[in-house]
Coordinates of C-alpha atoms and ligand atoms in Angstrom, one line a residue:
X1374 CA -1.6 7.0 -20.2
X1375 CA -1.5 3.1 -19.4
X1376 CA -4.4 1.4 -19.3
X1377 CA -3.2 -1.6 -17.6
X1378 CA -4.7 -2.6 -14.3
X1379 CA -2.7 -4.4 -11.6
X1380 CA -4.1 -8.0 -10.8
X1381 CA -2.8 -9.1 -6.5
X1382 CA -3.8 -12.4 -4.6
X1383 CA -2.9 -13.5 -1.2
X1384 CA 0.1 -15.3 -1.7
X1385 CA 1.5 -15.4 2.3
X1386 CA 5.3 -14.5 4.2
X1387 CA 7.1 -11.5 1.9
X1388 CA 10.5 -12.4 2.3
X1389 CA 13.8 -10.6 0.8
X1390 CA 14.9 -7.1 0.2
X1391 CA 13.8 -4.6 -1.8
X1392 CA 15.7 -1.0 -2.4
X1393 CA 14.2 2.2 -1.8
X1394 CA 14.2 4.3 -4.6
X1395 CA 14.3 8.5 -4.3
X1396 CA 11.0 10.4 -3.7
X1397 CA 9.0 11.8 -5.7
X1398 CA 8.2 14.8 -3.6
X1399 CA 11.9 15.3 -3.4
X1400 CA 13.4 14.5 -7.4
X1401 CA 10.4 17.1 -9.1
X1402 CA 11.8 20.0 -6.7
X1403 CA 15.3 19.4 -7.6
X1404 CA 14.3 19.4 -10.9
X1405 CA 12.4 22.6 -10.8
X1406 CA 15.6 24.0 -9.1
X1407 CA 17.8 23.5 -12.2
X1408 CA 16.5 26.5 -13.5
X1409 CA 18.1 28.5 -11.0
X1410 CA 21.4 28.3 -12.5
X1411 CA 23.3 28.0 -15.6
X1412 CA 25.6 25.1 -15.9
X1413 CA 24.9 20.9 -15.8
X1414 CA 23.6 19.2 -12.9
X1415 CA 23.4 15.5 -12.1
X1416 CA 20.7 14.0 -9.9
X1417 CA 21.4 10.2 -8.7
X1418 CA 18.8 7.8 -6.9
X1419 CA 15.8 8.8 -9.0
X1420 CA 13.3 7.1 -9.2
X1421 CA 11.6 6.0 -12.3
X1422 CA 8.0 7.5 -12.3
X1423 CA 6.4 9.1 -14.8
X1424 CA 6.0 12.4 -12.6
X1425 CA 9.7 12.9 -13.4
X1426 CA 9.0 12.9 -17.0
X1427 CA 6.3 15.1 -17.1
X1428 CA 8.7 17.8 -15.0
X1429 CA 11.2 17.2 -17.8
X1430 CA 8.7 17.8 -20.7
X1431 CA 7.9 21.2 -18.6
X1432 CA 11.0 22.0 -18.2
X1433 CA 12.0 21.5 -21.4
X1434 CA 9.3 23.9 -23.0
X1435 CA 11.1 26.3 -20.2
X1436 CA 14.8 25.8 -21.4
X1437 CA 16.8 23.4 -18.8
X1438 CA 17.0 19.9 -20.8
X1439 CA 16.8 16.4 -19.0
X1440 CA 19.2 13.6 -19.8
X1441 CA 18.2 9.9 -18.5
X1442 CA 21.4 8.1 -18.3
X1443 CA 20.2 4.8 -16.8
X1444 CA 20.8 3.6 -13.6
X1445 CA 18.5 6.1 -11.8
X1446 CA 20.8 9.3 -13.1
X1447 CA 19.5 12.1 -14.6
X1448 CA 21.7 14.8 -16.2
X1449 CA 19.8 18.3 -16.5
X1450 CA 21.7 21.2 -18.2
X1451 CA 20.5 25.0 -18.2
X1452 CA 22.2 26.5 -21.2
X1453 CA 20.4 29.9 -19.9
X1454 CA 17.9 31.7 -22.4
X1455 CA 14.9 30.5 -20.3
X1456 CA 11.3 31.3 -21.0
X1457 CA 9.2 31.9 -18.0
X1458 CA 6.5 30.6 -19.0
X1459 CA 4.4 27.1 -17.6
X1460 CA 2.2 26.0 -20.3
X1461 CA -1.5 25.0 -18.9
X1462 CA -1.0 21.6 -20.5
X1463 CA 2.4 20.9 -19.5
X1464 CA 1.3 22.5 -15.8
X1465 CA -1.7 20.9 -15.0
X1466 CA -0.5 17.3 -15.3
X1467 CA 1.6 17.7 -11.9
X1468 CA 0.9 19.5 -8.7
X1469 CA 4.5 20.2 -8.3
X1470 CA 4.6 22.3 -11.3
X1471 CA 3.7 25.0 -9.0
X1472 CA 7.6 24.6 -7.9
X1473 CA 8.6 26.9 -10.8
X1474 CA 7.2 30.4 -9.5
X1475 CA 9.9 30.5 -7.2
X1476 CA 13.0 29.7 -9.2
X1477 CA 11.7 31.4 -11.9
X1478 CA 11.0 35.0 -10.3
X1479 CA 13.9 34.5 -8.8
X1480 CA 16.1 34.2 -11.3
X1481 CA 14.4 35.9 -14.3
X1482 CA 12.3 38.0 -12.6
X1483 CA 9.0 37.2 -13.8
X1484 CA 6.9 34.0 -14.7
X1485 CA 3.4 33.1 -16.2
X1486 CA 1.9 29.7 -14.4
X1487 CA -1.1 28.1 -15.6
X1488 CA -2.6 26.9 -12.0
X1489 CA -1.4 23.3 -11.6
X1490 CA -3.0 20.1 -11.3
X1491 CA -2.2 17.0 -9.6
X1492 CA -4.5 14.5 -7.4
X1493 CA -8.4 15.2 -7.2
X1494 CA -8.7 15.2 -3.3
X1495 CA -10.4 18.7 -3.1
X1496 CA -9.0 22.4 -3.5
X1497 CA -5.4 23.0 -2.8
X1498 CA -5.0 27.0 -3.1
X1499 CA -1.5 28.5 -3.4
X1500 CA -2.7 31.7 -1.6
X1501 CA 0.4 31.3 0.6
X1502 CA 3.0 30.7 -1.8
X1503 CA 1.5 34.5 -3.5
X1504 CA 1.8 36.0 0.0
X1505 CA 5.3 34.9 0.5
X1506 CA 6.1 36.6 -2.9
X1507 CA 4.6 39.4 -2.3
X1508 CA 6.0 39.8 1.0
X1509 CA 9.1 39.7 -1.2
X1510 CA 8.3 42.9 -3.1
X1511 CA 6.9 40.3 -6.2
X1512 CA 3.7 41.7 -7.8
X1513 CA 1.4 38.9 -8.2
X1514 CA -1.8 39.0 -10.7
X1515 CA -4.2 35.5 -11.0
X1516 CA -6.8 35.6 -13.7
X1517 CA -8.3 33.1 -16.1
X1518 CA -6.0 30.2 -14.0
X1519 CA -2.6 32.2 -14.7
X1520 CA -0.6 33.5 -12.3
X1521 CA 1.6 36.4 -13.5
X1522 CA 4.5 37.2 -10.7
X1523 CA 7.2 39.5 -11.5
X1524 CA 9.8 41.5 -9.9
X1525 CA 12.9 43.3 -11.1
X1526 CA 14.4 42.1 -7.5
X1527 CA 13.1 40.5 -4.9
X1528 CA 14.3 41.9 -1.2
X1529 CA 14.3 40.3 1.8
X1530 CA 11.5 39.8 4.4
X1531 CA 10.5 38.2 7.4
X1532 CA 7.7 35.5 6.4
X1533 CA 5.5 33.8 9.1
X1534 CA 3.5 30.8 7.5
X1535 CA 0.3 30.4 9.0
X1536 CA 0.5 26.8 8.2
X1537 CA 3.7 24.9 7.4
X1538 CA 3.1 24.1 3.8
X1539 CA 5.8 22.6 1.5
X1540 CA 5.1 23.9 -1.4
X1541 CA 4.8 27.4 -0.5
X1542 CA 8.0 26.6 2.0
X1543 CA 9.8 25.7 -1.6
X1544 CA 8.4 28.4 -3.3
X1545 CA 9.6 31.0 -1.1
X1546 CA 13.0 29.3 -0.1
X1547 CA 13.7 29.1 -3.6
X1548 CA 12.6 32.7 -4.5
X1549 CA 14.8 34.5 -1.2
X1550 CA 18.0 32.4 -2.6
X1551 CA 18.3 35.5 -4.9
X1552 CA 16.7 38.4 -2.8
X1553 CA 18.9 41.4 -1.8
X1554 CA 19.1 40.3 1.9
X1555 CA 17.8 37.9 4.2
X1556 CA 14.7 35.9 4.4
X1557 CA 13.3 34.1 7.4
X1558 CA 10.9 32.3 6.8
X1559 CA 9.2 31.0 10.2
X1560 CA 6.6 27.8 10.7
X1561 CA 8.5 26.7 7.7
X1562 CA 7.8 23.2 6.5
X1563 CA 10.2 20.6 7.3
X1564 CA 9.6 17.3 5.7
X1565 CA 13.0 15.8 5.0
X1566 CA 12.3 16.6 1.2
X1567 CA 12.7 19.8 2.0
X1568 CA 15.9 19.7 3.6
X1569 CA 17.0 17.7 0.5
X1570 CA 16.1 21.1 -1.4
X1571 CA 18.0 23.3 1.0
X1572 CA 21.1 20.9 0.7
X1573 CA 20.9 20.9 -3.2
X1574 CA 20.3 24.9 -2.8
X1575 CA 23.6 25.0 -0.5
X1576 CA 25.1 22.7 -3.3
X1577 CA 24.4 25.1 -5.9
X1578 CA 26.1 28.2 -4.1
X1579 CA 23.0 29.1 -2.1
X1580 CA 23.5 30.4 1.6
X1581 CA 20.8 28.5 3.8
X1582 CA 20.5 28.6 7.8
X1583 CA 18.5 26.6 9.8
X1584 CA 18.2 23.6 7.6
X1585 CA 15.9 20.7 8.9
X1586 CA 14.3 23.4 11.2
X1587 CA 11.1 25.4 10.9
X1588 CA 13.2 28.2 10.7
X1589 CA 15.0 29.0 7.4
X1590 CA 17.2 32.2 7.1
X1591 CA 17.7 32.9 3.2
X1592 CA 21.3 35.0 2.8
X1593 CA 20.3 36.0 -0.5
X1594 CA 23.1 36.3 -3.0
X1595 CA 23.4 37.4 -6.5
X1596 CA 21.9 35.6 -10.0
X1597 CA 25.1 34.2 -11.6
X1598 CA 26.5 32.7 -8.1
X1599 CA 24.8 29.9 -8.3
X1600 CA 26.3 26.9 -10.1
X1601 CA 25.0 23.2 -11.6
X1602 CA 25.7 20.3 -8.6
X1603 CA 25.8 16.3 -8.3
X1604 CA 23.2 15.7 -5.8
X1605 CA 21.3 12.1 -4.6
X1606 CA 17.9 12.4 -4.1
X1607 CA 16.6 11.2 -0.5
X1608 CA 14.8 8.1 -0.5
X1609 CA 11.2 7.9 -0.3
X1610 CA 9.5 7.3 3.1
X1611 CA 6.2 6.9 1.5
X1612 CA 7.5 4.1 -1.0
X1613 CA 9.2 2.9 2.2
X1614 CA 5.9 2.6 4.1
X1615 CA 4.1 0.8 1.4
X1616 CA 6.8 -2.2 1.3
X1617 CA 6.1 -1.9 5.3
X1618 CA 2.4 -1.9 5.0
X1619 CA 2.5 -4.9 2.4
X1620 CA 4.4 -6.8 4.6
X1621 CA 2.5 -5.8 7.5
X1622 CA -0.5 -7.4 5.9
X1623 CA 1.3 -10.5 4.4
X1624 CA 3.4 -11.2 7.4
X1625 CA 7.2 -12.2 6.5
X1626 CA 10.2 -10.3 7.1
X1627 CA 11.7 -8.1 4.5
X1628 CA 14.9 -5.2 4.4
X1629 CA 13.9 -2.2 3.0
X1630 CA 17.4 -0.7 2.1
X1631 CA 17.9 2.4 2.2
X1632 CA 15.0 3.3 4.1
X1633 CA 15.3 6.1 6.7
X1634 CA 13.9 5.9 10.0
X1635 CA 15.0 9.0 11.5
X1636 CA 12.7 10.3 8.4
X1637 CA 9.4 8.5 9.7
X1638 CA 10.2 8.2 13.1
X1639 CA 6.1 8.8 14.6
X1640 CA 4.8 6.3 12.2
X1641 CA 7.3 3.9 12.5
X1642 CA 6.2 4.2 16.5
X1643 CA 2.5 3.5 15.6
X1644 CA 3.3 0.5 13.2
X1645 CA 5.4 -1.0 16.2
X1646 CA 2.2 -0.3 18.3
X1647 CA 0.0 -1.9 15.8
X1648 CA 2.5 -5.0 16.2
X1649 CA 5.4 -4.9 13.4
X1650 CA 9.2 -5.2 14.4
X1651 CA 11.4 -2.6 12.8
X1652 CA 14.8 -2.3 13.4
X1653 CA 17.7 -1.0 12.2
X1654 CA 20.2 -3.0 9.4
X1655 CA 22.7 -1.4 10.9
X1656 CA 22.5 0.9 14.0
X1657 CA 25.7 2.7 13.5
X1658 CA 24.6 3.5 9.9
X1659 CA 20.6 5.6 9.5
X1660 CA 21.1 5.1 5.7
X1661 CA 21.9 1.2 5.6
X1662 CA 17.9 0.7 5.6
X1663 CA 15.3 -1.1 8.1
X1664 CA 14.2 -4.8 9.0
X1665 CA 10.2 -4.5 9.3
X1666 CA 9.1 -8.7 10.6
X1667 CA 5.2 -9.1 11.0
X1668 CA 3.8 -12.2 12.5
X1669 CA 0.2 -12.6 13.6
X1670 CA -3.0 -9.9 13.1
X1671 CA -2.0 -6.1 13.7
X1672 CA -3.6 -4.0 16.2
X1673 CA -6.3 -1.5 15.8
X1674 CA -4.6 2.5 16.4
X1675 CA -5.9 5.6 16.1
X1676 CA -4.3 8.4 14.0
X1677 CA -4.2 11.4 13.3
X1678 CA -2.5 12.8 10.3
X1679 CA 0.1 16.1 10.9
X1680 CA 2.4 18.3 8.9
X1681 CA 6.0 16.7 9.0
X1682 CA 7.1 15.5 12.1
X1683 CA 3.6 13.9 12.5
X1684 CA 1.7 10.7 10.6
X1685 CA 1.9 12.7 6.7
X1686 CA -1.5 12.3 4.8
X1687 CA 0.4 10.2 2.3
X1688 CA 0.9 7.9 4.7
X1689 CA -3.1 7.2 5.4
X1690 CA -4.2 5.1 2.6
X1691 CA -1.7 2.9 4.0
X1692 CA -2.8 3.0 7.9
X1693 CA -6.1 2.7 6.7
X1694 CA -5.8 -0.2 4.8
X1695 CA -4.0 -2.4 7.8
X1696 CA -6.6 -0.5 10.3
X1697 CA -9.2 -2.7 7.6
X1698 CA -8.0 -6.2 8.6
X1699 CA -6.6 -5.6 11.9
X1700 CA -8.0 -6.4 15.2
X1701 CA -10.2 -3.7 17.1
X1702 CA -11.6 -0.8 15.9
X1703 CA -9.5 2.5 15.0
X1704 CA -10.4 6.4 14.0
X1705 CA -8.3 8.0 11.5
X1706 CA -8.8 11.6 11.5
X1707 CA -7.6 13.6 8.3
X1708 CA -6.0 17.2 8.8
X1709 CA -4.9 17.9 5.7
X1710 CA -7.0 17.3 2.8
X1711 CA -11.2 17.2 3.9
X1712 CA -11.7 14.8 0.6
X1713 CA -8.9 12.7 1.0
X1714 CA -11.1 9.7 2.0
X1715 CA -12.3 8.8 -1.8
X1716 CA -10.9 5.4 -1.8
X1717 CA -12.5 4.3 1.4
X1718 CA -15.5 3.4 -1.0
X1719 CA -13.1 0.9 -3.1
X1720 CA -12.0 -0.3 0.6
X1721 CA -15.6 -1.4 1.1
X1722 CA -15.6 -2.9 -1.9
X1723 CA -13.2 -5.5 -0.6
X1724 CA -15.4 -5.8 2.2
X1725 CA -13.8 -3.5 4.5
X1726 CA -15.9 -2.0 6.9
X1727 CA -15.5 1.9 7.1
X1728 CA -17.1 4.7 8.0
X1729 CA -15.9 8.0 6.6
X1730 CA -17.4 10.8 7.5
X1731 CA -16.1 14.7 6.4
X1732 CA -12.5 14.8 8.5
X1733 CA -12.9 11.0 10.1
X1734 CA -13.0 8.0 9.2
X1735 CA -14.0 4.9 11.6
X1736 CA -12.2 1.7 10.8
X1737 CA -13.2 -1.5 12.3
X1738 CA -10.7 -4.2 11.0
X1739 CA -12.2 -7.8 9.6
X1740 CA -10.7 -11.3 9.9
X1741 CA -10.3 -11.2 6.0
X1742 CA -11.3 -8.7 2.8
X1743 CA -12.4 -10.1 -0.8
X1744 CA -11.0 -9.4 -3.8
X1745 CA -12.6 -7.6 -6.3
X1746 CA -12.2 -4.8 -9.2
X1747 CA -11.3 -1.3 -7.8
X1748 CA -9.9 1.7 -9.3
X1749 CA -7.0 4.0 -7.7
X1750 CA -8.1 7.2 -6.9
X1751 CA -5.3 8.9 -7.0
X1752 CA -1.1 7.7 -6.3
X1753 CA -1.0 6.9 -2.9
X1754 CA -4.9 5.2 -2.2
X1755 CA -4.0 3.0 -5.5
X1756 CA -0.7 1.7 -3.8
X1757 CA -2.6 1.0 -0.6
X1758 CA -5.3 -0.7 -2.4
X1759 CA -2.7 -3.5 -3.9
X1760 CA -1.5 -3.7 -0.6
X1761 CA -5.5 -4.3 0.5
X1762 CA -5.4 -7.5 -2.5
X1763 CA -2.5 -8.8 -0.8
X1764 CA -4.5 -9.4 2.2
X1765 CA -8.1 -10.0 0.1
X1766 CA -8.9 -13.7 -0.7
X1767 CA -9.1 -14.4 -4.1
X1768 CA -8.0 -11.9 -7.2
X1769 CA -8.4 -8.2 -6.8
X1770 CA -7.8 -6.2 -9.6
X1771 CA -6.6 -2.4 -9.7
X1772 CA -7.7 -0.3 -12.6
X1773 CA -6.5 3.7 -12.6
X1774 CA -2.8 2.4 -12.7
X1775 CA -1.5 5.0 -14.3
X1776 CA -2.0 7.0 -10.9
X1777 CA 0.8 4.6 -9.4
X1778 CA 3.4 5.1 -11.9
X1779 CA 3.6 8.6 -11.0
X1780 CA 4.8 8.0 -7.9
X1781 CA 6.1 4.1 -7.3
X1782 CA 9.1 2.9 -9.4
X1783 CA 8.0 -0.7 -10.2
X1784 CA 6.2 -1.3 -7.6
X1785 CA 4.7 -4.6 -9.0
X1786 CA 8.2 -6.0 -9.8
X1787 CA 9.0 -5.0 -6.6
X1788 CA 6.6 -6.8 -4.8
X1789 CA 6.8 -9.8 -7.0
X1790 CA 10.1 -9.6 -5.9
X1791 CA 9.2 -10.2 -2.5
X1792 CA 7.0 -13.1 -3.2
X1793 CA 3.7 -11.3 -4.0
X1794 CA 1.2 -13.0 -6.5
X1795 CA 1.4 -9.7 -8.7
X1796 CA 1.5 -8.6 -12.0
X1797 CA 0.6 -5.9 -14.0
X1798 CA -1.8 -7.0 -17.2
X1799 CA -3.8 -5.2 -20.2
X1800 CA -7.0 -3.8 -18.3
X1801 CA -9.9 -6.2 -20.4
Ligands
LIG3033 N1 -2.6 25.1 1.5 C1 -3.3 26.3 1.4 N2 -2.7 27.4 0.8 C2 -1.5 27.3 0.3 C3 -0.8 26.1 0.4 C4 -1.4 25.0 1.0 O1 -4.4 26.4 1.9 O2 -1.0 28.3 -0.2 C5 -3.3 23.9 2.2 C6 -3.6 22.9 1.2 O3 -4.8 23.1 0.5 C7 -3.6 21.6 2.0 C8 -2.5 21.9 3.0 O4 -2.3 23.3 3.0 O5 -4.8 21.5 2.7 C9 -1.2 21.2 2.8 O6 -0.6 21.6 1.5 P1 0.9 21.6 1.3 O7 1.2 22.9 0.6 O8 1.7 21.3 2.5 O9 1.1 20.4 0.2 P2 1.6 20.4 -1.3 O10 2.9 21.1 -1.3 O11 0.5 20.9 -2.2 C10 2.9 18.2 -0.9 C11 3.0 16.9 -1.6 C12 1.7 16.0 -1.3 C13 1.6 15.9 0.2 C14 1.6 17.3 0.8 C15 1.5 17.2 2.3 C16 4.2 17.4 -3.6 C17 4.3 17.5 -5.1 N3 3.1 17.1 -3.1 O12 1.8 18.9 -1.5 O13 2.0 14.8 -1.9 O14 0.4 15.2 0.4 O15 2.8 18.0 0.5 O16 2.5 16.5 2.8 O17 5.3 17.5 -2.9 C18 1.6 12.8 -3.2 O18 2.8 12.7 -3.3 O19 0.8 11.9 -3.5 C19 1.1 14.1 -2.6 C20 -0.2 14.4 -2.8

């Protein structure tokens, strides 16, 4: 775990480009989906987080091996012989280590998961990914923070979400890919990392309807059909945001290539209402990237975060910050997670003035915020509070670092990159 802290002053105009690399949310699921299949499989655009080793360390202990070849590849072969089993200390570094259950019933029938960890903003349960198993014929036993699923086959059934989460989504795509019929699964999730799953599924010999849609029908076909595939991960819209937010509190005008707006089409209309130009690189191509140009103090919103196509909760730390030193007074309501307002506190630190209070948070923006020491709370609120010392005057300094290299790929270099005063030094 690095103890180094991230040190940001105001430094004025970002100019330049900076690349997008794959998401996170994306690149762990693929992983995860490698054990679906015997053969060798090669993911390109991934990003370089340490999320993505930690998946590789647990699926190592599980069988598939991972193979950095440089150059944001990663070659993953399943030699079969795989172990169902997801040690507690391998599964509770990442929350997305709950993305084996599918797979793994699936395609061995049975799996032991120690419950998995990931960010401290309050309890995430995985009642629904259990239901959708069970729905599926799996029988499901939790005790002592295991869960046991198993099922000689899975059939077929007609699942109805009662909330579109992506990781049950995952879990029970993944899972119907080899049940004896066909799954629909309804009020599916449809974040754009999920249709990079379906894709990579459809890739690997998997029959998939509905793609993109909250409506995914699951032709389920037999265990050895499936096959390894070459696959790119998507890039990241969250990553993408944060170069947008940093520039929206810096001013300048930078290309984020690669990024997707037909990916983050709502909050790219409420950053052009809080007063940042985004346009295409090329309008003929939706993968070339974005120009985002800020000039001049944002505008106040208010915003609500939303399962995918709404403003995503990872996006808020973000919104919040520029809501802290824009001009007006905007009220962020959360939908998603009730505790995801932690960093607020470190906000105020800077001199932000917020008031959080159970699902809202009131956000009345100052001329200018201080800098000062504050810790990341988790991955996202420690990449919006560097964006926060690139507006502060003087030197703010981000301890809990080792939050953001989870989920950004350099983002210091990056920034730097750009202009920033950044760099990333020994915490003292
Ligand atoms: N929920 C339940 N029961 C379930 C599943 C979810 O009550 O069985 C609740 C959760 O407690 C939460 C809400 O539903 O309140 C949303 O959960 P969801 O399942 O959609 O989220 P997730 O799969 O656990 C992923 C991302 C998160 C991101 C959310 C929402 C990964 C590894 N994590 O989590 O990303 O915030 O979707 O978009 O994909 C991050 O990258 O920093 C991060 C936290």
């Amino acid at each position: 775990m690095s103890d180094d802290c991230i040190l940001v002053r105001r430094a004025g105009p970002l100019r330049g480009e900076v690349v997008i690399p794959g998401a996170k949310n994306s690149v762990l699921k693929l992983m995860a989906a490698t054990l679906m299949a015997d053969g060798e499989f090669l993911l390109t655009n991934v990003p370089d987080i340490a999320d993505v080793q930690i998946m590789a360390d647990l699926l190592a202990a599980i069988g598939v091996h991972t193979h950095h070849l440089g150059g944001g590849q990663l070659r993953m072969v399943n030699s079969g012989g795989l172990r169902p089993v997801a040690p507690y200390e391998l599964a509770e570094r990442i929350r997305a280590s709950v993305n084996v259950l599918g797979p793994l019933v699936g395609r061995c029938g049975e799996v032991s998961l120690a419950l998995p960890g990931g960010d401290d903003f309050g309890s995430r349960p995985i009642d629904m990914h259990l239901r959708g198993l069970e729905a599926m014929g799996a029988t499901v036993d939790v005790h002592g923070g295991v869960v046991e699923a198993r099922a000689e086959y899975l059939h077929g059934a007609d699942i109805t979400l009662e909330f579109p989460s992506v990781g049950a989504t995952e879990n029970i795509l993944t899972a119907a890919v080899f049940a004896k019929g066909t799954t629909t699964i309804d009020n599916a999730a449809r974040e754009p990392e999920i249709a990079d799953l379906c894709n990579f599924l459809v890739a690997m010999g998997a029959e998939i309807e509905g793609i993109g849609s909250s409506t995914l029908v699951v032709h389920g076909v037999e265990r050895d059909t499936l096959h390894g595939a070459t696959h790119a991960v998507v890039p990241d819209r969250i990553q993408a945001a944060t170069y947008m937010a940093a520039t929206a509190v810096s001013g300048g005008e930078v290309v984020l290539r690669g990024a997707r707006a037909d990916h983050m089409e709502m909050l790219l209309r409420r950053f052009r209402e809080m007063g940042l130009s985004i346009m295409p690189v090329d309008p003929t191509n939706p993968c070339a990237g974005l120009v985002v140009h800020a000039q001049g103090r944002l505008r106040s919103i208010d915003v609500a975060t939303l399962p995918y196509p709404g403003i995503a909760t990872d996006y808020k730390p973000l919104v919040v910050t520029m809501l802290a030193v824009a001009d007006g007074v905007g009220i962020v309501t959360e939908n998603l997670y009730p505790g995801r307002f932690r960093y607020v506190e470190e906000l105020q630190r800077l001199g932000a003035d917020i008031r959080a209070d159970g699902h809202h948070a009131v956000v009345r923006g100052v001329e200018q915020l201080r800098g000062t020491r504050v810790d990341a709370p988790d991955i996202r609120a420690g990449a919006a509070l560097v964006v926060a010392g690139l507006a502060a005057d003087g030197e703010t300094c981000v301890h809990g670092v080792h939050h953001v290299d989870r989920g950004y790929d350099d983002l210091v270099g990056r920034l730097a990159a750009l202009g920033a005063d950044i760099e990333r030094v020994p915490a003292g």
